[in-house]
mmCIF file of C-alpha atoms and ligand atoms in Angstrom:
data_model
loop_
_atom_site.group_PDB
_atom_site.id
_atom_site.type_symbol
_atom_site.label_atom_id
_atom_site.label_comp_id
_atom_site.label_asym_id
_atom_site.label_seq_id
_atom_site.Cartn_x
_atom_site.Cartn_y
_atom_site.Cartn_z
ATOM 1 C CA MET A 1 -20.258 21.102 3.571
ATOM 2 C CA GLU A 2 -22.935 18.574 2.940
ATOM 3 C CA ILE A 3 -21.716 15.163 2.026
ATOM 4 C CA LEU A 4 -23.896 13.161 -0.252
ATOM 5 C CA PRO A 5 -22.945 9.545 -0.330
ATOM 6 C CA ARG A 6 -22.253 8.811 -3.958
ATOM 7 C CA ARG A 7 -22.731 5.146 -3.403
ATOM 8 C CA ASN A 8 -24.543 3.023 -1.009
ATOM 9 C CA VAL A 9 -22.070 1.815 1.538
ATOM 10 C CA LEU A 10 -22.705 -1.059 3.882
ATOM 11 C CA ASN A 11 -26.199 -0.211 4.897
ATOM 12 C CA ARG A 12 -28.457 -3.060 4.045
ATOM 13 C CA PRO A 13 -29.042 -5.443 6.887
ATOM 14 C CA GLY A 14 -29.952 -8.972 5.946
ATOM 15 C CA HIS A 15 -28.498 -12.396 5.763
ATOM 16 C CA ASN A 16 -26.435 -12.259 2.602
ATOM 17 C CA GLU A 17 -26.998 -8.622 1.832
ATOM 18 C CA THR A 18 -24.794 -7.577 4.726
ATOM 19 C CA ILE A 19 -21.744 -8.328 2.698
ATOM 20 C CA ARG A 20 -22.681 -7.501 -0.853
ATOM 21 C CA PRO A 21 -23.148 -3.762 -0.662
ATOM 22 C CA VAL A 22 -19.584 -3.432 0.549
ATOM 23 C CA ALA A 23 -18.226 -5.553 -2.217
ATOM 24 C CA ALA A 24 -20.226 -3.692 -4.807
ATOM 25 C CA ASN A 25 -18.966 -0.280 -3.821
ATOM 26 C CA LEU A 26 -15.397 -0.625 -2.785
ATOM 27 C CA ASP A 27 -12.499 -0.343 -5.192
ATOM 28 C CA ARG A 28 -9.832 -1.373 -2.781
ATOM 29 C CA VAL A 29 -9.285 -2.474 0.777
ATOM 30 C CA PHE A 30 -6.051 -1.465 2.444
ATOM 31 C CA VAL A 31 -4.988 -3.768 5.225
ATOM 32 C CA VAL A 32 -2.957 -1.623 7.560
ATOM 33 C CA VAL A 33 -0.107 -3.013 9.656
ATOM 34 C CA ALA A 34 2.685 -1.167 11.409
ATOM 35 C CA ALA A 35 6.132 -1.524 12.856
ATOM 36 C CA GLU A 36 4.313 -1.346 16.186
ATOM 37 C CA PRO A 37 2.207 -3.132 17.383
ATOM 38 C CA GLU A 38 3.895 -6.173 15.871
ATOM 39 C CA PRO A 39 1.902 -7.209 12.798
ATOM 40 C CA ASP A 40 -0.661 -9.910 13.320
ATOM 41 C CA TRP A 41 -0.109 -11.738 10.043
ATOM 42 C CA LEU A 42 -2.850 -14.215 10.773
ATOM 43 C CA LEU A 43 -5.301 -11.342 10.861
ATOM 44 C CA VAL A 44 -3.776 -9.884 7.704
ATOM 45 C CA ASP A 45 -4.267 -13.169 5.882
ATOM 46 C CA GLN A 46 -7.809 -13.414 7.173
ATOM 47 C CA TYR A 47 -8.585 -9.956 5.796
ATOM 48 C CA LEU A 48 -6.939 -10.780 2.485
ATOM 49 C CA ALA A 49 -8.856 -14.040 2.171
ATOM 50 C CA ALA A 50 -12.118 -12.239 2.934
ATOM 51 C CA CYS A 51 -11.299 -9.709 0.212
ATOM 52 C CA GLU A 52 -10.422 -12.383 -2.331
ATOM 53 C CA ARG A 53 -13.644 -14.166 -1.616
ATOM 54 C CA ARG A 54 -15.617 -11.022 -2.351
ATOM 55 C CA ASP A 55 -13.547 -10.061 -5.370
ATOM 56 C CA LEU A 56 -12.252 -6.991 -3.635
ATOM 57 C CA ARG A 57 -8.861 -5.724 -4.567
ATOM 58 C CA ALA A 58 -6.602 -5.570 -1.558
ATOM 59 C CA ALA A 59 -3.267 -3.984 -0.756
ATOM 60 C CA ILE A 60 -1.133 -3.596 2.337
ATOM 61 C CA ILE A 61 -0.087 -0.407 4.061
ATOM 62 C CA PHE A 62 2.865 -0.771 6.392
ATOM 63 C CA ASN A 63 2.836 2.303 8.626
ATOM 64 C CA LYS A 64 5.372 3.682 11.111
ATOM 65 C CA VAL A 65 8.418 2.874 9.008
ATOM 66 C CA ASP A 66 10.114 5.611 11.061
ATOM 67 C CA LEU A 67 10.366 2.972 13.815
ATOM 68 C CA LEU A 68 12.196 0.489 11.591
ATOM 69 C CA PRO A 69 15.994 0.366 11.392
ATOM 70 C CA SER A 70 15.661 0.636 7.621
ATOM 71 C CA GLN A 71 13.137 0.567 4.810
ATOM 72 C CA ALA A 72 14.660 -2.748 3.738
ATOM 73 C CA VAL A 73 13.438 -4.395 6.937
ATOM 74 C CA GLY A 74 9.886 -3.440 6.016
ATOM 75 C CA GLU A 75 10.354 -4.634 2.449
ATOM 76 C CA GLY A 76 11.612 -7.945 3.828
ATOM 77 C CA LEU A 77 8.545 -8.380 6.019
ATOM 78 C CA LEU A 78 6.326 -7.873 2.990
ATOM 79 C CA ALA A 79 8.353 -9.979 0.572
ATOM 80 C CA ASP A 80 5.918 -12.898 0.579
ATOM 81 C CA TYR A 81 3.041 -10.572 -0.172
ATOM 82 C CA HIS A 82 4.906 -8.914 -3.019
ATOM 83 C CA GLY A 83 5.730 -12.317 -4.396
ATOM 84 C CA ILE A 84 2.063 -13.242 -4.639
ATOM 85 C CA GLY A 85 1.048 -9.973 -6.192
ATOM 86 C CA TYR A 86 -0.192 -7.662 -3.459
ATOM 87 C CA ASP A 87 0.764 -4.017 -3.735
ATOM 88 C CA SER A 88 2.193 -2.509 -0.605
ATOM 89 C CA PHE A 89 2.970 0.936 0.666
ATOM 90 C CA LEU A 90 5.552 1.522 3.330
ATOM 91 C CA VAL A 91 4.705 4.844 4.911
ATOM 92 C CA SER A 92 5.095 6.937 7.995
ATOM 93 C CA VAL A 93 2.368 9.284 9.068
ATOM 94 C CA ARG A 94 4.815 10.773 11.532
ATOM 95 C CA THR A 95 7.463 11.767 8.993
ATOM 96 C CA GLY A 96 5.162 11.954 5.971
ATOM 97 C CA GLU A 97 7.388 9.456 4.174
ATOM 98 C CA ARG A 98 5.788 8.090 1.005
ATOM 99 C CA LEU A 99 2.366 9.463 1.863
ATOM 100 C CA SER A 100 2.162 11.293 -1.453
ATOM 101 C CA GLU A 101 2.502 7.984 -3.278
ATOM 102 C CA LEU A 102 -0.401 6.597 -1.330
ATOM 103 C CA ARG A 103 -2.422 9.761 -1.879
ATOM 104 C CA LYS A 104 -2.085 9.308 -5.628
ATOM 105 C CA GLU A 105 -3.335 5.722 -5.416
ATOM 106 C CA LEU A 106 -6.517 6.800 -3.695
ATOM 107 C CA ILE A 107 -7.595 9.375 -6.284
ATOM 108 C CA GLY A 108 -10.974 8.618 -7.760
ATOM 109 C CA GLN A 109 -11.335 5.376 -5.840
ATOM 110 C CA CYS A 110 -13.395 4.216 -2.944
ATOM 111 C CA SER A 111 -10.948 2.761 -0.468
ATOM 112 C CA MET A 112 -11.296 1.243 2.936
ATOM 113 C CA LEU A 113 -8.764 0.976 5.735
ATOM 114 C CA VAL A 114 -8.891 -2.076 7.952
ATOM 115 C CA GLY A 115 -6.487 -3.425 10.520
ATOM 116 C CA GLN A 116 -5.866 -4.037 14.184
ATOM 117 C CA SER A 117 -6.118 -1.062 16.502
ATOM 118 C CA GLY A 118 -3.069 1.056 17.086
ATOM 119 C CA VAL A 119 -1.573 0.677 13.614
ATOM 120 C CA GLY A 120 -2.444 4.264 12.752
ATOM 121 C CA LYS A 121 -5.666 4.111 10.734
ATOM 122 C CA SER A 122 -7.056 7.284 12.312
ATOM 123 C CA SER A 123 -3.709 9.038 12.019
ATOM 124 C CA LEU A 124 -3.536 8.028 8.381
ATOM 125 C CA THR A 125 -7.041 9.249 7.712
ATOM 126 C CA ASN A 126 -6.257 12.582 9.323
ATOM 127 C CA ALA A 127 -3.085 12.898 7.301
ATOM 128 C CA LEU A 128 -4.912 12.192 4.060
ATOM 129 C CA LEU A 129 -7.615 14.730 4.825
ATOM 130 C CA PRO A 130 -6.073 18.131 5.388
ATOM 131 C CA ASP A 131 -9.389 19.743 6.193
ATOM 132 C CA LYS A 132 -11.010 17.112 8.237
ATOM 133 C CA GLN A 133 -14.471 16.499 6.923
ATOM 134 C CA LEU A 134 -16.321 13.548 8.127
ATOM 135 C CA GLN A 135 -19.522 11.795 8.143
ATOM 136 C CA THR A 136 -20.280 9.059 10.555
ATOM 137 C CA ARG A 137 -22.655 6.452 9.426
ATOM 138 C CA THR A 138 -24.192 3.790 11.494
ATOM 139 C CA LEU A 139 -23.987 0.437 9.914
ATOM 140 C CA SER A 140 -26.158 -2.462 10.717
ATOM 141 C CA GLU A 141 -24.754 -5.872 10.183
ATOM 142 C CA LYS A 142 -26.033 -9.301 10.884
ATOM 143 C CA THR A 143 -23.531 -11.757 12.248
ATOM 144 C CA SER A 144 -23.454 -15.435 11.439
ATOM 145 C CA LEU A 145 -25.314 -16.020 14.690
ATOM 146 C CA GLY A 146 -28.159 -13.891 13.430
ATOM 147 C CA ARG A 147 -27.504 -11.055 15.840
ATOM 148 C CA HIS A 148 -27.498 -7.522 14.596
ATOM 149 C CA THR A 149 -24.460 -5.554 15.505
ATOM 150 C CA THR A 150 -23.949 -1.900 14.984
ATOM 151 C CA THR A 151 -20.678 -0.653 13.692
ATOM 152 C CA THR A 152 -19.688 2.890 13.174
ATOM 153 C CA ALA A 153 -17.753 3.551 10.049
ATOM 154 C CA THR A 154 -16.697 6.865 8.715
ATOM 155 C CA LEU A 155 -16.879 7.921 5.101
ATOM 156 C CA TYR A 156 -14.634 10.767 3.991
ATOM 157 C CA HIS A 157 -14.326 12.535 0.690
ATOM 158 C CA LEU A 158 -10.721 12.922 -0.327
ATOM 159 C CA PRO A 159 -9.550 16.354 -1.450
ATOM 160 C CA ASP A 160 -8.315 15.104 -4.828
ATOM 161 C CA GLY A 161 -11.390 12.985 -5.507
ATOM 162 C CA GLY A 162 -12.289 9.619 -4.127
ATOM 163 C CA ASP A 163 -13.616 8.334 -0.841
ATOM 164 C CA LEU A 164 -11.993 6.814 2.165
ATOM 165 C CA ILE A 165 -13.789 4.618 4.643
ATOM 166 C CA ASP A 166 -12.296 4.103 8.038
ATOM 167 C CA SER A 167 -14.109 1.166 9.364
ATOM 168 C CA PRO A 168 -12.575 -0.529 12.337
ATOM 169 C CA GLY A 169 -15.019 -3.266 13.217
ATOM 170 C CA VAL A 170 -16.709 -4.532 10.116
ATOM 171 C CA SER A 171 -17.409 -8.215 10.555
ATOM 172 C CA VAL A 172 -17.472 -8.615 6.786
ATOM 173 C CA PHE A 173 -13.814 -9.457 7.162
ATOM 174 C CA GLY A 174 -14.430 -12.236 9.620
ATOM 175 C CA LEU A 175 -14.550 -15.922 8.852
ATOM 176 C CA ALA A 176 -18.308 -16.171 9.086
ATOM 177 C CA GLU A 177 -19.854 -18.085 6.232
ATOM 178 C CA MET A 178 -16.465 -19.152 4.861
ATOM 179 C CA SER A 179 -15.916 -22.753 4.020
ATOM 180 C CA ILE A 180 -12.539 -24.452 3.752
ATOM 181 C CA ARG A 181 -12.872 -24.189 0.001
ATOM 182 C CA ASP A 182 -13.485 -20.421 0.246
ATOM 183 C CA LEU A 183 -10.532 -20.036 2.534
ATOM 184 C CA ALA A 184 -8.222 -21.978 0.246
ATOM 185 C CA SER A 185 -9.159 -19.935 -2.794
ATOM 186 C CA GLY A 186 -8.803 -16.828 -0.615
ATOM 187 C CA PHE A 187 -5.100 -17.628 -0.570
ATOM 188 C CA ARG A 188 -4.565 -16.414 -4.084
ATOM 189 C CA GLU A 189 -1.228 -18.173 -4.557
ATOM 190 C CA PHE A 190 -2.897 -21.544 -3.912
ATOM 191 C CA ARG A 191 -5.166 -21.211 -6.912
ATOM 192 C CA PRO A 192 -2.848 -22.532 -9.615
ATOM 193 C CA TRP A 193 -2.095 -25.569 -7.418
ATOM 194 C CA ILE A 194 -5.580 -26.461 -6.240
ATOM 195 C CA PRO A 195 -6.613 -28.136 -9.549
ATOM 196 C CA ARG A 196 -3.529 -30.344 -9.287
ATOM 197 C CA CYS A 197 -4.520 -31.875 -5.960
ATOM 198 C CA ARG A 198 -5.375 -35.560 -6.333
ATOM 199 C CA PHE A 199 -8.823 -35.233 -4.800
ATOM 200 C CA ASN A 200 -11.474 -32.768 -5.739
ATOM 201 C CA ASP A 201 -12.457 -32.174 -2.136
ATOM 202 C CA CYS A 202 -8.868 -31.735 -0.955
ATOM 203 C CA ARG A 203 -8.688 -29.560 2.137
ATOM 204 C CA HIS A 204 -4.945 -29.078 1.655
ATOM 205 C CA ILE A 205 -4.246 -30.258 5.175
ATOM 206 C CA ASN A 206 -2.934 -33.819 5.374
ATOM 207 C CA ASP A 207 -4.770 -34.973 2.281
ATOM 208 C CA LYS A 208 -3.009 -37.455 0.055
ATOM 209 C CA GLY A 209 -1.603 -36.012 -3.138
ATOM 210 C CA CYS A 210 -2.134 -32.425 -2.071
ATOM 211 C CA ALA A 211 -0.353 -30.163 -4.550
ATOM 212 C CA VAL A 212 -0.761 -27.096 -2.347
ATOM 213 C CA ARG A 213 0.949 -28.679 0.619
ATOM 214 C CA GLU A 214 3.701 -30.024 -1.581
ATOM 215 C CA ALA A 215 4.253 -26.605 -3.144
ATOM 216 C CA ALA A 216 4.500 -25.044 0.310
ATOM 217 C CA GLU A 217 6.954 -27.702 1.445
ATOM 218 C CA THR A 218 9.197 -27.267 -1.552
ATOM 219 C CA GLY A 219 9.135 -23.498 -1.295
ATOM 220 C CA ALA A 220 7.112 -22.922 -4.454
ATOM 221 C CA LEU A 221 4.601 -21.178 -2.165
ATOM 222 C CA PRO A 222 5.405 -19.107 0.923
ATOM 223 C CA TYR A 223 5.397 -21.644 3.736
ATOM 224 C CA ALA A 224 4.449 -19.076 6.376
ATOM 225 C CA ARG A 225 1.245 -18.270 4.511
ATOM 226 C CA TYR A 226 0.440 -21.976 4.216
ATOM 227 C CA GLU A 227 0.922 -22.371 7.969
ATOM 228 C CA ARG A 228 -1.447 -19.503 8.594
ATOM 229 C CA TYR A 229 -3.978 -21.116 6.258
ATOM 230 C CA LEU A 230 -3.887 -24.179 8.531
ATOM 231 C CA LYS A 231 -4.364 -21.947 11.581
ATOM 232 C CA LEU A 232 -7.300 -20.146 9.996
ATOM 233 C CA ILE A 233 -8.992 -23.480 9.258
ATOM 234 C CA GLU A 234 -8.879 -24.183 12.987
ATOM 235 C CA LYS A 235 -10.577 -20.861 13.590
ATOM 236 C CA LEU A 236 -13.476 -21.718 11.291
ATOM 237 C CA PRO A 237 -16.656 -22.572 13.161
ATOM 238 C CA PRO A 238 -17.110 -26.384 13.208
ATOM 239 C CA SER A 239 -20.166 -26.140 10.969
ATOM 240 C CA GLN A 240 -17.967 -24.653 8.261
ATOM 241 C CA ARG A 241 -15.411 -27.421 8.618
ATOM 242 C CA PRO A 242 -16.945 -30.598 7.261
HETATM 243 P P1 GDP B 301 -5.698 3.239 14.926
HETATM 244 O O1 GDP B 301 -6.156 2.552 16.184
HETATM 245 O O2 GDP B 301 -5.344 2.245 13.885
HETATM 246 O O3 GDP B 301 -6.665 4.269 14.425
HETATM 247 O O4 GDP B 301 -4.342 3.995 15.298
HETATM 248 P P2 GDP B 301 -4.096 5.540 15.671
HETATM 249 O O5 GDP B 301 -4.199 6.395 14.488
HETATM 250 O O6 GDP B 301 -4.916 5.867 16.860
HETATM 251 O O7 GDP B 301 -2.540 5.500 16.071
HETATM 252 C C1 GDP B 301 -2.049 4.753 17.178
HETATM 253 C C2 GDP B 301 -0.776 5.393 17.690
HETATM 254 O O8 GDP B 301 0.252 5.291 16.712
HETATM 255 C C3 GDP B 301 -0.927 6.880 17.997
HETATM 256 O O9 GDP B 301 -0.251 7.140 19.219
HETATM 257 C C4 GDP B 301 -0.224 7.555 16.829
HETATM 258 O O10 GDP B 301 0.333 8.794 17.186
HETATM 259 C C5 GDP B 301 0.851 6.558 16.502
HETATM 260 N N1 GDP B 301 1.288 6.645 15.092
HETATM 261 C C6 GDP B 301 0.508 6.756 13.986
HETATM 262 N N2 GDP B 301 1.246 6.824 12.876
HETATM 263 C C7 GDP B 301 2.532 6.752 13.270
HETATM 264 C C8 GDP B 301 3.786 6.749 12.551
HETATM 265 O O11 GDP B 301 3.890 6.840 11.333
HETATM 266 N N3 GDP B 301 4.914 6.617 13.312
HETATM 267 C C9 GDP B 301 4.861 6.515 14.667
HETATM 268 N N4 GDP B 301 6.028 6.408 15.326
HETATM 269 N N5 GDP B 301 3.702 6.531 15.351
HETATM 270 C C10 GDP B 301 2.561 6.633 14.670
HETATM 271 ZN ZN1 ZN B 302 -4.735 -29.965 -1.759
#
């Protein structure tokens, strides 16, 4: 079966253009984590911030719930994310648990799976595509250092309509070209607090009169997310950290 890409996915190299085509074509990015390997929440928050910055809807898939003592443990791990409005899907590719729910969500949408290796992205893709049909596309991206990198992503047509992109190494979700301001607004729960900070250029670190920090300290915001925000700032290249 010939697969005609309905939309133009991630294929325009160039300084700013590297990112835009993705943003323009994707309906939703699913950040995949699993019971094993232990979730890297810093990476999850980085992905989510990158999505927010590009106005991409994001959700979380927690796979391998069969390895958890109970569903409630998984719900607990995602509580902060629920609280700030991210949808999540606790599934098991192994047992098929809740996969039908996820399948329904993907209908008619262009979705992308991202996440650290070993969480089950390929397994999930296979499970969602009964008759495995695939098209591998070579993507050219330009990194912040101006180097071109080639990433292989796979675009699949879903049986009930919609597309799924399994794209392990897309640097679009990195911190390149993000400023502290971008990062802060990439933490969606910070947004109502940011205008209340005393200074316009507040970095929400040790700044005087920082409403974000105060909200995190009083529990109005999830403190763990705030801590990861501080860690991500340290990961920003110095040029992006004035
Ligand atoms: P990827 O690197 O994200 O594409 O992950 P893979 O799809 O290669 O899966 C990594 C490993 O996790 C494989 O050994 C899978 O069999 C296993 N795996 C995938 N889904 C599940 C699941 O729901 N439960 C369990 N127990 N193992 C799973
Ligand atoms: Zn602040």
